[in-house]
GROMACS .gro file of C-alpha atoms in nm:
model
  225
    1UNK     CA    1   9.382   7.167   4.902
    2UNK     CA    2   9.483   7.053   5.250
    3UNK     CA    3   9.807   6.845   5.269
    4UNK     CA    4   9.790   6.477   5.336
    5UNK     CA    5   9.905   6.409   5.692
    6UNK     CA    6  10.142   6.119   5.744
    7UNK     CA    7  10.263   5.958   6.075
    8UNK     CA    8  10.601   5.784   6.030
    9UNK     CA    9  10.696   5.536   6.317
   10UNK     CA   10  11.038   5.371   6.297
   11UNK     CA   11  11.331   5.346   6.536
   12UNK     CA   12  11.583   5.394   6.260
   13UNK     CA   13  11.632   5.769   6.295
   14UNK     CA   14  11.872   5.828   6.014
   15UNK     CA   15  11.671   5.653   5.743
   16UNK     CA   16  11.353   5.799   5.883
   17UNK     CA   17  11.488   6.148   5.867
   18UNK     CA   18  11.585   6.087   5.491
   19UNK     CA   19  11.238   5.941   5.417
   20UNK     CA   20  11.068   6.231   5.606
   21UNK     CA   21  11.248   6.500   5.393
   22UNK     CA   22  11.166   6.309   5.083
   23UNK     CA   23  10.800   6.293   5.168
   24UNK     CA   24  10.790   6.668   5.266
   25UNK     CA   25  10.944   6.769   4.936
   26UNK     CA   26  10.658   6.575   4.763
   27UNK     CA   27  10.416   6.799   4.960
   28UNK     CA   28  10.322   6.574   5.244
   29UNK     CA   29  10.294   6.678   5.604
   30UNK     CA   30  10.496   6.431   5.821
   31UNK     CA   31  10.509   6.355   6.194
   32UNK     CA   32  10.783   6.134   6.322
   33UNK     CA   33  10.788   5.901   6.626
   34UNK     CA   34  11.075   5.673   6.716
   35UNK     CA   35  10.892   5.382   6.878
   36UNK     CA   36  10.542   5.235   6.909
   37UNK     CA   37  10.445   5.399   7.234
   38UNK     CA   38  10.537   5.744   7.107
   39UNK     CA   39  10.368   5.653   6.783
   40UNK     CA   40  10.043   5.595   6.950
   41UNK     CA   41  10.068   5.931   7.132
   42UNK     CA   42  10.155   6.102   6.810
   43UNK     CA   43   9.856   5.933   6.632
   44UNK     CA   44   9.607   6.085   6.879
   45UNK     CA   45   9.761   6.432   6.836
   46UNK     CA   46   9.839   6.440   6.465
   47UNK     CA   47   9.523   6.265   6.337
   48UNK     CA   48   9.706   6.144   6.019
   49UNK     CA   49   9.554   6.022   5.696
   50UNK     CA   50   9.824   5.752   5.654
   51UNK     CA   51  10.045   5.573   5.912
   52UNK     CA   52  10.388   5.422   5.793
   53UNK     CA   53  10.495   5.160   6.043
   54UNK     CA   54  10.813   4.963   6.102
   55UNK     CA   55  10.753   4.634   6.261
   56UNK     CA   56  11.058   4.565   6.476
   57UNK     CA   57  11.062   4.853   6.726
   58UNK     CA   58  11.139   4.891   7.098
   59UNK     CA   59  10.870   4.949   7.362
   60UNK     CA   60  10.588   4.859   7.122
   61UNK     CA   61  10.628   4.684   6.795
   62UNK     CA   62  10.447   4.785   6.473
   63UNK     CA   63  10.187   4.502   6.486
   64UNK     CA   64  10.084   4.595   6.833
   65UNK     CA   65  10.060   4.960   6.741
   66UNK     CA   66   9.852   4.883   6.440
   67UNK     CA   67   9.618   4.688   6.658
   68UNK     CA   68   9.578   4.981   6.894
   69UNK     CA   69   9.533   5.220   6.607
   70UNK     CA   70   9.258   5.007   6.453
   71UNK     CA   71   9.073   5.014   6.793
   72UNK     CA   72   9.054   5.388   6.745
   73UNK     CA   73   9.023   5.433   6.371
   74UNK     CA   74   8.900   5.188   6.113
   75UNK     CA   75   8.953   5.409   5.816
   76UNK     CA   76   9.311   5.559   5.845
   77UNK     CA   77   9.550   5.392   5.600
   78UNK     CA   78   9.835   5.177   5.742
   79UNK     CA   79  10.140   5.080   5.537
   80UNK     CA   80  10.396   4.840   5.706
   81UNK     CA   81  10.745   4.923   5.600
   82UNK     CA   82  10.969   4.630   5.724
   83UNK     CA   83  11.241   4.384   5.665
   84UNK     CA   84  11.019   4.102   5.809
   85UNK     CA   85  10.918   3.958   5.470
   86UNK     CA   86  10.808   3.607   5.574
   87UNK     CA   87  10.462   3.497   5.469
   88UNK     CA   88  10.338   3.467   5.823
   89UNK     CA   89  10.439   3.820   5.894
   90UNK     CA   90  10.275   3.959   5.582
   91UNK     CA   91   9.957   3.775   5.665
   92UNK     CA   92   9.963   3.921   6.009
   93UNK     CA   93   9.992   4.266   5.877
   94UNK     CA   94   9.694   4.222   5.655
   95UNK     CA   95   9.497   4.038   5.932
   96UNK     CA   96   9.552   4.371   6.134
   97UNK     CA   97   9.378   4.547   5.851
   98UNK     CA   98   9.699   4.698   5.715
   99UNK     CA   99   9.651   4.852   5.364
  100UNK     CA  100   9.992   4.766   5.224
  101UNK     CA  101  10.304   4.568   5.332
  102UNK     CA  102  10.620   4.705   5.168
  103UNK     CA  103  10.945   4.515   5.222
  104UNK     CA  104  11.269   4.695   5.316
  105UNK     CA  105  11.480   4.809   5.140
  106UNK     CA  106  11.248   5.004   4.890
  107UNK     CA  107  11.284   5.300   4.665
  108UNK     CA  108  11.118   5.607   4.807
  109UNK     CA  109  10.967   5.667   4.468
  110UNK     CA  110  10.794   5.342   4.498
  111UNK     CA  111  10.632   5.444   4.823
  112UNK     CA  112  10.532   5.783   4.683
  113UNK     CA  113  10.363   5.602   4.384
  114UNK     CA  114  10.163   5.386   4.625
  115UNK     CA  115  10.061   5.686   4.840
  116UNK     CA  116   9.948   5.879   4.534
  117UNK     CA  117   9.749   5.590   4.412
  118UNK     CA  118   9.563   5.556   4.743
  119UNK     CA  119   9.482   5.925   4.770
  120UNK     CA  120   9.413   6.002   4.405
  121UNK     CA  121   9.043   5.958   4.431
  122UNK     CA  122   9.007   6.150   4.758
  123UNK     CA  123   9.203   6.447   4.629
  124UNK     CA  124   9.008   6.454   4.300
  125UNK     CA  125   8.671   6.435   4.479
  126UNK     CA  126   8.743   6.634   4.799
  127UNK     CA  127   8.470   6.903   4.829
  128UNK     CA  128   8.553   7.261   4.913
  129UNK     CA  129   8.198   7.330   5.041
  130UNK     CA  130   8.117   7.193   5.374
  131UNK     CA  131   7.776   7.213   5.542
  132UNK     CA  132   7.806   7.298   5.908
  133UNK     CA  133   7.471   7.319   6.081
  134UNK     CA  134   7.270   7.559   5.852
  135UNK     CA  135   7.593   7.734   5.733
  136UNK     CA  136   7.783   7.662   5.409
  137UNK     CA  137   8.166   7.689   5.443
  138UNK     CA  138   8.370   7.714   5.130
  139UNK     CA  139   8.734   7.651   5.219
  140UNK     CA  140   8.854   7.748   4.866
  141UNK     CA  141   8.682   8.086   4.873
  142UNK     CA  142   8.721   8.136   5.251
  143UNK     CA  143   8.362   8.228   5.290
  144UNK     CA  144   8.064   8.119   5.505
  145UNK     CA  145   7.701   8.160   5.399
  146UNK     CA  146   7.407   8.159   5.625
  147UNK     CA  147   7.050   8.267   5.532
  148UNK     CA  148   7.163   8.420   5.207
  149UNK     CA  149   7.438   8.629   5.372
  150UNK     CA  150   7.798   8.568   5.269
  151UNK     CA  151   8.088   8.661   5.501
  152UNK     CA  152   8.455   8.645   5.423
  153UNK     CA  153   8.722   8.481   5.648
  154UNK     CA  154   9.092   8.540   5.651
  155UNK     CA  155   9.325   8.270   5.534
  156UNK     CA  156   9.401   8.160   5.887
  157UNK     CA  157   9.043   8.180   5.996
  158UNK     CA  158   8.952   7.955   5.708
  159UNK     CA  159   9.238   7.722   5.788
  160UNK     CA  160   9.126   7.698   6.154
  161UNK     CA  161   8.763   7.638   6.059
  162UNK     CA  162   8.851   7.371   5.804
  163UNK     CA  163   9.036   7.172   6.068
  164UNK     CA  164   8.761   7.217   6.322
  165UNK     CA  165   8.495   7.114   6.054
  166UNK     CA  166   8.694   6.808   5.969
  167UNK     CA  167   8.661   6.698   6.339
  168UNK     CA  168   8.310   6.798   6.428
  169UNK     CA  169   8.226   6.675   6.777
  170UNK     CA  170   8.602   6.600   6.847
  171UNK     CA  171   8.849   6.794   7.055
  172UNK     CA  172   9.122   6.944   6.838
  173UNK     CA  173   9.433   7.024   7.048
  174UNK     CA  174   9.565   7.374   7.060
  175UNK     CA  175   9.909   7.244   6.971
  176UNK     CA  176   9.771   7.079   6.653
  177UNK     CA  177   9.602   7.403   6.533
  178UNK     CA  178   9.911   7.605   6.607
  179UNK     CA  179  10.137   7.367   6.434
  180UNK     CA  180   9.913   7.329   6.131
  181UNK     CA  181   9.807   7.697   6.096
  182UNK     CA  182  10.111   7.895   6.220
  183UNK     CA  183  10.390   7.641   6.201
  184UNK     CA  184  10.481   7.658   6.567
  185UNK     CA  185  10.331   7.697   6.916
  186UNK     CA  186  10.496   8.012   7.028
  187UNK     CA  187  10.328   8.230   7.293
  188UNK     CA  188  10.256   8.509   7.044
  189UNK     CA  189  10.092   8.256   6.806
  190UNK     CA  190   9.889   8.116   7.097
  191UNK     CA  191   9.747   8.449   7.171
  192UNK     CA  192   9.672   8.494   6.799
  193UNK     CA  193   9.476   8.172   6.801
  194UNK     CA  194   9.260   8.300   7.081
  195UNK     CA  195   9.183   8.607   6.891
  196UNK     CA  196   9.106   8.418   6.561
  197UNK     CA  197   8.866   8.181   6.746
  198UNK     CA  198   8.678   8.488   6.884
  199UNK     CA  199   8.645   8.625   6.533
  200UNK     CA  200   8.527   8.289   6.396
  201UNK     CA  201   8.262   8.262   6.677
  202UNK     CA  202   8.145   8.607   6.583
  203UNK     CA  203   8.115   8.516   6.212
  204UNK     CA  204   7.928   8.202   6.296
  205UNK     CA  205   7.705   8.361   6.559
  206UNK     CA  206   7.390   8.400   6.336
  207UNK     CA  207   7.367   8.023   6.301
  208UNK     CA  208   7.255   7.918   6.649
  209UNK     CA  209   7.294   7.554   6.571
  210UNK     CA  210   7.675   7.593   6.578
  211UNK     CA  211   7.902   7.647   6.865
  212UNK     CA  212   8.287   7.633   6.936
  213UNK     CA  213   8.350   7.492   7.275
  214UNK     CA  214   8.673   7.582   7.446
  215UNK     CA  215   8.842   7.315   7.673
  216UNK     CA  216   9.081   7.494   7.914
  217UNK     CA  217   9.445   7.445   7.822
  218UNK     CA  218   9.356   7.172   7.565
  219UNK     CA  219   9.177   7.299   7.266
  220UNK     CA  220   8.848   7.348   7.091
  221UNK     CA  221   8.549   7.146   6.971
  222UNK     CA  222   8.308   7.244   6.700
  223UNK     CA  223   7.968   7.124   6.790
  224UNK     CA  224   7.637   7.121   6.584
  225UNK     CA  225   7.304   7.077   6.736
   0.00000   0.00000   0.00000
């Protein structure tokens, strides 16, 4: 099952690094940003499932960042992690469609419990079979089936296609694919990505309703007619 992606935005680097390591040990994929402006940039690139936001931050505070995130995405979960515990602040956080408001200091185990509770249903019901055009993609078996013919993908090809399929019609940055499939964006891995995309296109070729569009120096977009 694909890891849950978390964006942590907090100007307290030391505590954030501790929390990040704690979350990663629990199996979550964590991206860190040190202020609201960088957090907004990271949100667009990382496409997280959950955003953990401090409120008091330089450049752009957590409330303003939450507002901008909600303009882009109504479904992503937002947890405020803050020492601003006044009633007015809590109400503002929920008015901005925050999903939880956790006062600092808190126990990391408490946060983990809240995250698991939020994602328990999604993880239990997350399908491995995805319909793309007229093709059935099974991410667990790393297979695609079209017109009764089953073809097998490599693990990396399956990972790449799973990411593209999750963002049909949206551009997925090269850096995002490289980080999530290979772990870094080295030149060698960048070349390998080009090769794997070529293989995936070839495998999907029989289904003419599907195309993978290349955006020069940016990334790829999976389109379905």
